[in-house]
């Protein structure tokens, strides 16, 4: 029996993948409870999408609560439609009212459709979807489990751009993801520009006529500007800035680890002058030997190093207070510690958040229904008032005929007289003037 158990355990090692968060952290069962509510049970997601799309085309209006209902009702087959509705909502006056549950639902919906997911997360102005600590943890843990460290590191860089690394689990999962990704740095796939489409040129017959001159309006050229944060598109720079951001956060936990990732961050971010200044202040501080070797390897691949860069790498090689140890194992221990201390608390808080979202959805929907009813009542009152005025005019027509005539006269539109130029004075006519032909005729008559 024990042999069979040992064989099974050996075989299962090839199947089970490493993960840090427990299955209970995902709260799949609690999240599915939203589908049992009366609001979502009555909804057909396909019909709702068609209705919202046609409403947007006709009136350029859709509400945040309608989008939220669709997001929570849709499944993985509707990822593209969900992204389309988010973009349409951002073009309306309701853009600022997008609900947190809509963003959470979309991230869960698109977590296996990574191309669409990161396209939406990168275009924050166009879609209005932002990661929070909980969803960032879910995504990074899932990608680490699949050993897709590039996508896990991409999530970490997005969190860095949002400047939100306060949560211990998020902090160390981000650090682990970026460090594993630094072993084999590649360009983030969502940052690769699309290949230009080649258009086949059709040979046109030579014409002797003069070619027509075609002029096209071009956009206004602005001076180039880079804020060195949201405008970063270089993968190494993004990862390097993430290391620098995380180094400040973990300094109180492990000084050697913080120093090591500060240096690695300066190297990847190519901030050599700042890196040299950091080294001058902390020459005797401990650093991990493994990270220094990685920095040296990276430096040997950099082409056309300037003076500041050469000085930085020379200073890195001269560091003497080097510490042995596997850095990924050190980070893993911090990850496990953060999970053990914060996982149960996160689960309870997220359960409460799900319940709040259910109550908020019902309340927002009722408010929207009441608003539409008020608008409808006002429209009905206006129509009734118009009908009463017409009826009153009919009943009291002869008594108010003079007033009616005055009203009609007031409603007449008098157009200003057109000006055709200055009028010419009419010529003065001579009363004694006799045309020549008439005079000759009279003379002839007298002669007779």
Short mmCIF file of C-alpha atoms in Angstrom, two decimals:
data_model
loop_
_atom_site.label_atom_id
_atom_site.label_comp_id
_atom_site.label_asym_id
_atom_site.label_seq_id
_atom_site.Cartn_x
_atom_site.Cartn_y
_atom_site.Cartn_z
CA UNK A 1 0.00 0.00 0.00
CA UNK A 2 2.78 2.44 0.94
CA UNK A 3 4.54 1.74 -2.35
CA UNK A 4 1.39 2.73 -4.25
CA UNK A 5 1.06 5.94 -2.22
CA UNK A 6 4.73 6.80 -2.87
CA UNK A 7 4.32 6.11 -6.59
CA UNK A 8 1.20 8.27 -6.72
CA UNK A 9 2.90 11.11 -4.88
CA UNK A 10 5.89 10.99 -7.23
CA UNK A 11 3.64 11.02 -10.27
CA UNK A 12 1.48 13.83 -8.93
CA UNK A 13 4.49 16.15 -8.65
CA UNK A 14 4.47 16.46 -12.42
CA UNK A 15 0.78 17.43 -12.43
CA UNK A 16 0.46 19.79 -9.45
CA UNK A 17 1.78 23.27 -10.17
CA UNK A 18 3.14 25.63 -7.57
CA UNK A 19 0.80 28.29 -6.27
CA UNK A 20 0.94 30.47 -3.20
CA UNK A 21 -2.68 31.44 -2.65
CA UNK A 22 -5.15 28.76 -1.63
CA UNK A 23 -8.20 27.85 -3.72
CA UNK A 24 -10.35 29.48 -1.06
CA UNK A 25 -8.76 32.84 -1.82
CA UNK A 26 -10.45 32.90 -5.24
CA UNK A 27 -13.93 32.84 -3.62
CA UNK A 28 -15.45 31.26 -6.73
CA UNK A 29 -18.48 29.98 -4.85
CA UNK A 30 -19.14 33.32 -3.13
CA UNK A 31 -18.70 35.17 -6.41
CA UNK A 32 -21.22 32.90 -8.14
CA UNK A 33 -23.87 33.87 -5.57
CA UNK A 34 -24.52 37.07 -7.54
CA UNK A 35 -26.21 34.98 -10.25
CA UNK A 36 -28.89 33.84 -7.80
CA UNK A 37 -30.21 37.37 -7.27
CA UNK A 38 -33.54 38.31 -8.84
CA UNK A 39 -31.92 41.09 -10.89
CA UNK A 40 -29.52 38.85 -12.80
CA UNK A 41 -31.87 35.88 -13.11
CA UNK A 42 -34.24 37.89 -15.28
CA UNK A 43 -31.52 39.11 -17.64
CA UNK A 44 -30.51 37.63 -20.98
CA UNK A 45 -26.98 38.88 -21.63
CA UNK A 46 -27.21 38.69 -25.43
CA UNK A 47 -30.46 40.66 -25.61
CA UNK A 48 -29.11 43.19 -23.11
CA UNK A 49 -25.99 43.78 -25.22
CA UNK A 50 -28.09 44.37 -28.34
CA UNK A 51 -30.38 46.79 -26.47
CA UNK A 52 -27.50 48.77 -24.97
CA UNK A 53 -25.63 48.95 -28.29
CA UNK A 54 -28.69 50.24 -30.16
CA UNK A 55 -29.46 52.71 -27.36
CA UNK A 56 -25.91 54.05 -27.57
CA UNK A 57 -26.08 54.43 -31.35
CA UNK A 58 -29.40 56.28 -31.21
CA UNK A 59 -28.99 58.49 -28.12
CA UNK A 60 -25.30 58.16 -27.17
CA UNK A 61 -26.46 57.21 -23.68
CA UNK A 62 -26.07 54.09 -21.54
CA UNK A 63 -26.06 53.88 -17.74
CA UNK A 64 -23.39 52.49 -15.44
CA UNK A 65 -25.88 50.15 -13.75
CA UNK A 66 -26.85 48.59 -17.10
CA UNK A 67 -23.19 47.93 -17.87
CA UNK A 68 -22.67 46.50 -14.38
CA UNK A 69 -25.59 44.09 -14.83
CA UNK A 70 -24.15 42.92 -18.16
CA UNK A 71 -20.63 42.48 -16.73
CA UNK A 72 -21.92 40.31 -13.90
CA UNK A 73 -24.21 38.25 -16.14
CA UNK A 74 -21.83 37.66 -19.09
CA UNK A 75 -19.54 34.65 -19.41
CA UNK A 76 -16.16 34.08 -21.08
CA UNK A 77 -17.75 33.97 -24.53
CA UNK A 78 -18.72 37.64 -24.19
CA UNK A 79 -15.31 39.16 -23.37
CA UNK A 80 -15.13 41.30 -26.52
CA UNK A 81 -18.70 42.54 -26.05
CA UNK A 82 -17.94 43.40 -22.42
CA UNK A 83 -14.90 45.45 -23.43
CA UNK A 84 -16.97 47.18 -26.12
CA UNK A 85 -19.60 48.25 -23.58
CA UNK A 86 -16.95 49.57 -21.20
CA UNK A 87 -15.54 51.72 -23.98
CA UNK A 88 -18.99 53.02 -24.91
CA UNK A 89 -19.72 53.89 -21.29
CA UNK A 90 -16.53 56.01 -21.20
CA UNK A 91 -17.95 58.11 -24.06
CA UNK A 92 -21.07 59.07 -22.07
CA UNK A 93 -21.77 61.38 -19.14
CA UNK A 94 -22.03 58.28 -16.91
CA UNK A 95 -18.33 57.43 -17.28
CA UNK A 96 -17.45 58.55 -13.74
CA UNK A 97 -20.19 56.37 -12.24
CA UNK A 98 -18.68 53.02 -13.27
CA UNK A 99 -19.04 50.57 -10.39
CA UNK A 100 -16.16 48.67 -8.77
CA UNK A 101 -18.07 45.44 -9.29
CA UNK A 102 -18.04 46.06 -13.07
CA UNK A 103 -14.25 46.32 -13.09
CA UNK A 104 -13.86 43.23 -10.88
CA UNK A 105 -16.30 41.24 -13.04
CA UNK A 106 -14.46 42.13 -16.24
CA UNK A 107 -11.06 41.14 -14.82
CA UNK A 108 -12.45 37.76 -13.73
CA UNK A 109 -14.17 37.41 -17.08
CA UNK A 110 -11.02 38.13 -19.14
CA UNK A 111 -8.33 36.51 -16.97
CA UNK A 112 -7.88 33.69 -19.52
CA UNK A 113 -8.16 36.08 -22.49
CA UNK A 114 -4.90 37.86 -21.78
CA UNK A 115 -4.69 39.83 -25.03
CA UNK A 116 -8.02 41.56 -24.39
CA UNK A 117 -7.34 41.85 -20.66
CA UNK A 118 -4.06 43.74 -20.99
CA UNK A 119 -5.36 45.82 -23.87
CA UNK A 120 -8.08 47.10 -21.53
CA UNK A 121 -5.77 47.51 -18.52
CA UNK A 122 -3.28 49.52 -20.59
CA UNK A 123 -5.97 51.87 -21.95
CA UNK A 124 -7.23 53.27 -18.66
CA UNK A 125 -8.67 56.40 -20.28
CA UNK A 126 -10.59 54.41 -22.88
CA UNK A 127 -12.03 51.70 -20.60
CA UNK A 128 -11.76 52.92 -17.00
CA UNK A 129 -10.69 49.53 -15.57
CA UNK A 130 -8.13 49.48 -12.76
CA UNK A 131 -6.58 46.65 -10.78
CA UNK A 132 -6.92 46.53 -7.01
CA UNK A 133 -4.78 44.47 -4.63
CA UNK A 134 -7.15 41.50 -4.64
CA UNK A 135 -7.47 41.17 -8.43
CA UNK A 136 -3.72 41.79 -8.87
CA UNK A 137 -3.00 38.96 -6.44
CA UNK A 138 -5.38 36.62 -8.27
CA UNK A 139 -3.80 37.34 -11.66
CA UNK A 140 -0.18 37.10 -10.52
CA UNK A 141 -0.79 33.87 -8.60
CA UNK A 142 -2.52 32.37 -11.64
CA UNK A 143 0.30 33.38 -14.03
CA UNK A 144 2.99 32.18 -11.61
CA UNK A 145 1.20 28.85 -11.40
CA UNK A 146 1.38 28.63 -15.20
CA UNK A 147 5.06 29.78 -15.06
CA UNK A 148 4.14 32.70 -17.28
CA UNK A 149 6.38 35.17 -15.47
CA UNK A 150 6.15 37.73 -18.27
CA UNK A 151 2.41 38.27 -17.70
CA UNK A 152 2.87 38.16 -13.92
CA UNK A 153 5.55 40.85 -14.18
CA UNK A 154 3.27 42.89 -16.44
CA UNK A 155 0.62 42.91 -13.71
CA UNK A 156 3.30 44.05 -11.25
CA UNK A 157 4.35 46.94 -13.51
CA UNK A 158 0.72 48.05 -13.84
CA UNK A 159 0.42 48.11 -10.05
CA UNK A 160 3.62 50.15 -9.93
CA UNK A 161 2.14 52.69 -12.33
CA UNK A 162 -0.88 52.94 -10.03
CA UNK A 163 1.56 53.38 -7.12
CA UNK A 164 -0.23 50.81 -5.00
CA UNK A 165 2.11 48.26 -3.38
CA UNK A 166 0.98 48.65 0.22
CA UNK A 167 -0.48 45.16 0.49
CA UNK A 168 2.19 42.62 1.62
CA UNK A 169 0.95 39.82 -0.68
CA UNK A 170 0.85 42.14 -3.70
CA UNK A 171 4.29 43.51 -2.85
CA UNK A 172 6.11 40.18 -2.65
CA UNK A 173 4.22 38.49 -5.48
CA UNK A 174 5.24 41.47 -7.64
CA UNK A 175 8.84 41.19 -6.52
CA UNK A 176 8.93 37.45 -7.19
CA UNK A 177 7.30 37.86 -10.62
CA UNK A 178 9.69 40.59 -11.76
CA UNK A 179 12.76 38.76 -10.46
CA UNK A 180 11.86 35.53 -12.24
CA UNK A 181 11.09 37.50 -15.38
CA UNK A 182 14.49 39.22 -15.21
CA UNK A 183 16.13 35.84 -15.88
CA UNK A 184 14.87 36.06 -19.45
CA UNK A 185 13.80 39.60 -20.29
CA UNK A 186 11.52 39.90 -23.29
CA UNK A 187 9.38 42.70 -24.63
CA UNK A 188 5.90 42.69 -23.13
CA UNK A 189 3.61 41.40 -25.85
CA UNK A 190 1.02 44.11 -25.27
CA UNK A 191 3.69 46.77 -25.90
CA UNK A 192 4.74 45.38 -29.29
CA UNK A 193 3.33 47.70 -32.00
CA UNK A 194 1.25 45.94 -34.66
CA UNK A 195 3.03 45.11 -37.87
CA UNK A 196 2.20 47.49 -40.74
CA UNK A 197 -0.18 46.05 -43.30
CA UNK A 198 1.40 45.87 -46.73
CA UNK A 199 -0.89 47.02 -49.51
CA UNK A 200 -0.27 45.60 -52.94
CA UNK A 201 0.44 48.33 -55.45
CA UNK A 202 -1.53 47.93 -58.63
CA UNK A 203 0.20 49.22 -61.74
CA UNK A 204 -1.81 52.08 -63.22
CA UNK A 205 -1.77 53.03 -66.89
CA UNK A 206 0.45 56.01 -67.72
CA UNK A 207 -1.64 59.06 -68.48
CA UNK A 208 -0.45 62.14 -70.33
CA UNK A 209 -2.82 64.35 -68.35
CA UNK A 210 -1.43 66.46 -65.56
CA UNK A 211 -1.75 64.73 -62.20
CA UNK A 212 -4.23 66.24 -59.78
CA UNK A 213 -2.78 67.70 -56.62
CA UNK A 214 -4.29 66.04 -53.51
CA UNK A 215 -4.04 67.87 -50.20
CA UNK A 216 -4.75 66.24 -46.84
CA UNK A 217 -5.37 67.87 -43.49
CA UNK A 218 -2.90 66.73 -40.82
CA UNK A 219 -3.10 66.96 -37.04
CA UNK A 220 -1.48 69.70 -35.04
CA UNK A 221 2.13 68.81 -34.23
CA UNK A 222 2.91 69.09 -30.53
CA UNK A 223 6.25 69.10 -28.79
CA UNK A 224 7.21 65.60 -27.60
CA UNK A 225 6.68 65.03 -23.88
CA UNK A 226 7.47 62.04 -21.66
CA UNK A 227 6.41 62.03 -18.01
CA UNK A 228 8.78 59.11 -17.26
CA UNK A 229 5.91 57.18 -15.69
CA UNK A 230 2.72 56.53 -17.66
CA UNK A 231 4.55 57.20 -20.92
CA UNK A 232 7.07 54.39 -20.33
CA UNK A 233 6.95 51.81 -23.11
CA UNK A 234 10.33 50.12 -22.69
CA UNK A 235 10.00 46.76 -20.91
CA UNK A 236 13.36 47.05 -19.12
CA UNK A 237 12.51 50.53 -17.89
CA UNK A 238 9.13 49.41 -16.57
CA UNK A 239 10.61 46.44 -14.71
CA UNK A 240 13.50 48.55 -13.43
CA UNK A 241 11.21 51.23 -12.06
CA UNK A 242 9.11 48.51 -10.41
CA UNK A 243 12.23 47.16 -8.67
CA UNK A 244 13.07 50.67 -7.45
CA UNK A 245 9.53 51.18 -6.16
CA UNK A 246 9.51 47.80 -4.39
CA UNK A 247 12.97 48.35 -2.88
CA UNK A 248 11.61 51.25 -0.83
CA UNK A 249 8.69 49.11 0.35
CA UNK A 250 10.75 46.11 1.52
CA UNK A 251 13.63 48.03 3.11
CA UNK A 252 12.28 47.46 6.62
CA UNK A 253 11.99 43.68 6.00
CA UNK A 254 15.39 42.91 4.42
CA UNK A 255 17.98 45.64 3.87
CA UNK A 256 20.24 43.49 1.69
CA UNK A 257 17.31 42.55 -0.55
CA UNK A 258 16.25 46.21 -0.85
CA UNK A 259 19.80 47.33 -1.75
CA UNK A 260 20.16 44.57 -4.32
CA UNK A 261 16.92 45.41 -6.10
CA UNK A 262 17.70 49.12 -6.02
CA UNK A 263 20.89 48.43 -7.97
CA UNK A 264 19.10 46.06 -10.35
CA UNK A 265 16.41 48.69 -10.84
CA UNK A 266 18.93 51.42 -11.69
CA UNK A 267 20.63 49.08 -14.18
CA UNK A 268 17.40 48.11 -15.98
CA UNK A 269 15.99 51.63 -15.82
CA UNK A 270 19.31 53.00 -17.14
CA UNK A 271 19.47 55.61 -14.40
CA UNK A 272 23.22 55.27 -14.08
CA UNK A 273 23.93 58.66 -12.52
CA UNK A 274 21.35 58.10 -9.75
CA UNK A 275 22.70 54.58 -9.29
CA UNK A 276 26.24 55.89 -8.79
CA UNK A 277 24.98 58.38 -6.22
CA UNK A 278 23.20 55.53 -4.41
CA UNK A 279 26.42 53.49 -4.37
CA UNK A 280 28.44 56.36 -2.93
CA UNK A 281 26.04 56.60 0.00
CA UNK A 282 25.84 52.85 0.62
CA UNK A 283 29.19 51.28 -0.30
CA UNK A 284 29.34 49.20 2.88
CA UNK A 285 25.70 48.10 2.80
CA UNK A 286 25.03 44.36 2.26
CA UNK A 287 23.91 43.14 -1.16
CA UNK A 288 23.18 39.69 -2.57
CA UNK A 289 25.95 38.25 -4.71
CA UNK A 290 23.44 36.57 -7.05
CA UNK A 291 21.83 39.91 -7.93
CA UNK A 292 25.22 41.54 -8.55
CA UNK A 293 26.12 38.75 -10.97
CA UNK A 294 22.83 39.32 -12.78
CA UNK A 295 23.57 43.06 -13.01
CA UNK A 296 27.04 42.35 -14.45
CA UNK A 297 25.57 39.95 -16.99
CA UNK A 298 23.01 42.53 -18.03
CA UNK A 299 25.70 45.23 -18.28
CA UNK A 300 27.82 43.11 -20.59
CA UNK A 301 24.92 42.98 -23.07
CA UNK A 302 24.36 46.75 -23.14
CA UNK A 303 25.79 48.41 -26.23
CA UNK A 304 27.30 51.90 -26.43
CA UNK A 305 27.59 52.53 -22.70
CA UNK A 306 28.26 56.16 -21.84
CA UNK A 307 30.65 57.37 -19.16
CA UNK A 308 28.00 57.31 -16.40
CA UNK A 309 27.00 53.76 -17.30
CA UNK A 310 30.59 52.49 -17.27
CA UNK A 311 31.20 54.15 -13.91
CA UNK A 312 28.04 52.58 -12.46
CA UNK A 313 28.97 49.03 -13.52
CA UNK A 314 32.55 49.47 -12.29
CA UNK A 315 31.25 50.58 -8.88
CA UNK A 316 28.90 47.59 -8.74
CA UNK A 317 31.82 45.19 -9.33
CA UNK A 318 33.82 46.84 -6.55
CA UNK A 319 31.22 46.15 -3.84
CA UNK A 320 32.72 43.97 -1.12
CA UNK A 321 29.92 43.33 1.38
CA UNK A 322 28.31 40.56 -0.65
CA UNK A 323 25.83 38.09 0.81
CA UNK A 324 25.36 34.50 -0.34
CA UNK A 325 21.97 32.87 -0.79
CA UNK A 326 19.31 32.14 -3.39
CA UNK A 327 17.30 35.28 -3.86
CA UNK A 328 14.19 33.61 -5.26
CA UNK A 329 13.99 31.40 -2.17
CA UNK A 330 14.34 34.44 0.07
CA UNK A 331 11.48 36.15 -1.77
CA UNK A 332 9.40 32.95 -1.62
CA UNK A 333 9.72 32.88 2.14
CA UNK A 334 8.44 36.45 2.33
CA UNK A 335 5.56 35.52 0.00
CA UNK A 336 4.56 32.58 2.18
CA UNK A 337 4.80 34.71 5.30
CA UNK A 338 2.64 37.44 3.75
CA UNK A 339 0.06 34.88 2.62
CA UNK A 340 -0.12 33.17 6.02
CA UNK A 341 -0.59 36.52 7.79
CA UNK A 342 -3.03 38.19 5.38
CA UNK A 343 -4.90 35.56 3.38
CA UNK A 344 -7.74 34.88 5.84
CA UNK A 345 -8.22 38.62 6.44
CA UNK A 346 -8.40 39.29 2.68
CA UNK A 347 -10.97 36.53 2.24
CA UNK A 348 -13.26 37.94 4.93
CA UNK A 349 -12.95 41.49 3.60
CA UNK A 350 -13.67 40.38 0.04
CA UNK A 351 -16.78 38.46 1.17
CA UNK A 352 -18.07 41.64 2.77
CA UNK A 353 -17.23 43.56 -0.41
CA UNK A 354 -19.24 41.11 -2.53
CA UNK A 355 -22.24 41.60 -0.23
CA UNK A 356 -21.89 45.38 -0.42
CA UNK A 357 -21.82 45.19 -4.21
CA UNK A 358 -25.07 43.19 -4.24
CA UNK A 359 -26.78 45.79 -2.05
CA UNK A 360 -25.33 48.69 -4.03
CA UNK A 361 -26.46 47.15 -7.35
CA UNK A 362 -30.02 46.75 -6.08
CA UNK A 363 -30.06 50.26 -4.62
CA UNK A 364 -28.59 51.86 -7.77
CA UNK A 365 -31.05 50.00 -9.98
CA UNK A 366 -34.01 51.15 -7.84
CA UNK A 367 -32.73 54.73 -7.98
CA UNK A 368 -32.44 54.51 -11.75
CA UNK A 369 -35.96 53.08 -12.06
CA UNK A 370 -37.35 55.85 -9.85
CA UNK A 371 -35.51 58.46 -11.92
CA UNK A 372 -36.99 57.12 -15.14
CA UNK A 373 -40.45 57.05 -13.55
CA UNK A 374 -40.11 60.69 -12.51
CA UNK A 375 -39.08 61.67 -16.04
CA UNK A 376 -42.02 59.73 -17.46
CA UNK A 377 -44.45 61.39 -15.04
CA UNK A 378 -43.18 64.85 -15.98
CA UNK A 379 -43.59 64.03 -19.66
CA UNK A 380 -47.13 62.76 -19.03
CA UNK A 381 -47.99 65.95 -17.09
CA UNK A 382 -46.70 68.15 -19.93
CA UNK A 383 -48.74 66.22 -22.48
CA UNK A 384 -51.84 66.46 -20.30
CA UNK A 385 -51.30 70.20 -19.87
CA UNK A 386 -51.09 70.68 -23.63
CA UNK A 387 -54.29 68.70 -24.21
CA UNK A 388 -56.12 70.72 -21.54
CA UNK A 389 -54.99 73.99 -23.13
CA UNK A 390 -56.26 72.88 -26.53
CA UNK A 391 -59.58 71.77 -25.07
CA UNK A 392 -59.98 75.04 -23.19
CA UNK A 393 -59.30 77.00 -26.36
CA UNK A 394 -62.06 75.10 -28.16
CA UNK A 395 -64.63 75.58 -25.38
CA UNK A 396 -64.02 79.34 -24.96
CA UNK A 397 -63.24 80.17 -28.54
CA UNK A 398 -65.90 82.85 -29.14
CA UNK A 399 -65.37 84.53 -25.76
CA UNK A 400 -61.62 84.79 -26.39
CA UNK A 401 -61.65 85.40 -30.13
CA UNK A 402 -60.06 88.86 -29.82
CA UNK A 403 -57.24 87.50 -27.66
CA UNK A 404 -56.76 84.62 -30.06
CA UNK A 405 -56.44 87.08 -32.96
CA UNK A 406 -53.87 89.04 -30.99
CA UNK A 407 -51.97 85.87 -30.23
CA UNK A 408 -51.98 84.94 -33.88
CA UNK A 409 -50.77 88.43 -34.76
CA UNK A 410 -47.97 88.16 -32.19
CA UNK A 411 -46.91 84.82 -33.54
CA UNK A 412 -46.49 86.16 -37.05
CA UNK A 413 -42.92 86.33 -38.13
CA UNK A 414 -41.97 89.55 -39.88
CA UNK A 415 -38.90 89.19 -42.00
CA UNK A 416 -36.74 92.31 -42.48
CA UNK A 417 -36.98 93.92 -45.90
CA UNK A 418 -34.12 93.03 -48.15
CA UNK A 419 -31.87 95.87 -49.32
CA UNK A 420 -31.20 95.96 -53.03
CA UNK A 421 -28.89 98.95 -52.99
CA UNK A 422 -29.36 102.70 -52.94
CA UNK A 423 -32.46 103.85 -54.79
CA UNK A 424 -31.87 106.07 -57.80
CA UNK A 425 -33.80 109.36 -58.15
CA UNK A 426 -36.31 109.25 -60.99
CA UNK A 427 -35.54 111.47 -63.96
CA UNK A 428 -37.52 114.76 -64.29
CA UNK A 429 -39.89 114.70 -67.28
CA UNK A 430 -40.41 117.79 -69.49
CA UNK A 431 -44.11 118.31 -69.98
CA UNK A 432 -43.59 120.21 -73.29
CA UNK A 433 -41.39 117.54 -74.74
CA UNK A 434 -42.76 116.07 -77.94
CA UNK A 435 -41.14 113.06 -79.52
CA UNK A 436 -39.73 113.73 -83.03
CA UNK A 437 -41.99 111.30 -84.81
CA UNK A 438 -45.14 112.74 -83.33
CA UNK A 439 -44.10 116.35 -84.27
CA UNK A 440 -43.51 115.44 -87.89
CA UNK A 441 -46.92 113.85 -88.06
CA UNK A 442 -48.66 116.97 -86.72
CA UNK A 443 -46.85 119.23 -89.21
CA UNK A 444 -47.96 117.03 -92.05
CA UNK A 445 -51.54 117.26 -90.92
CA UNK A 446 -51.42 121.05 -90.68
CA UNK A 447 -49.99 121.31 -94.20
CA UNK A 448 -52.99 119.52 -95.53
#
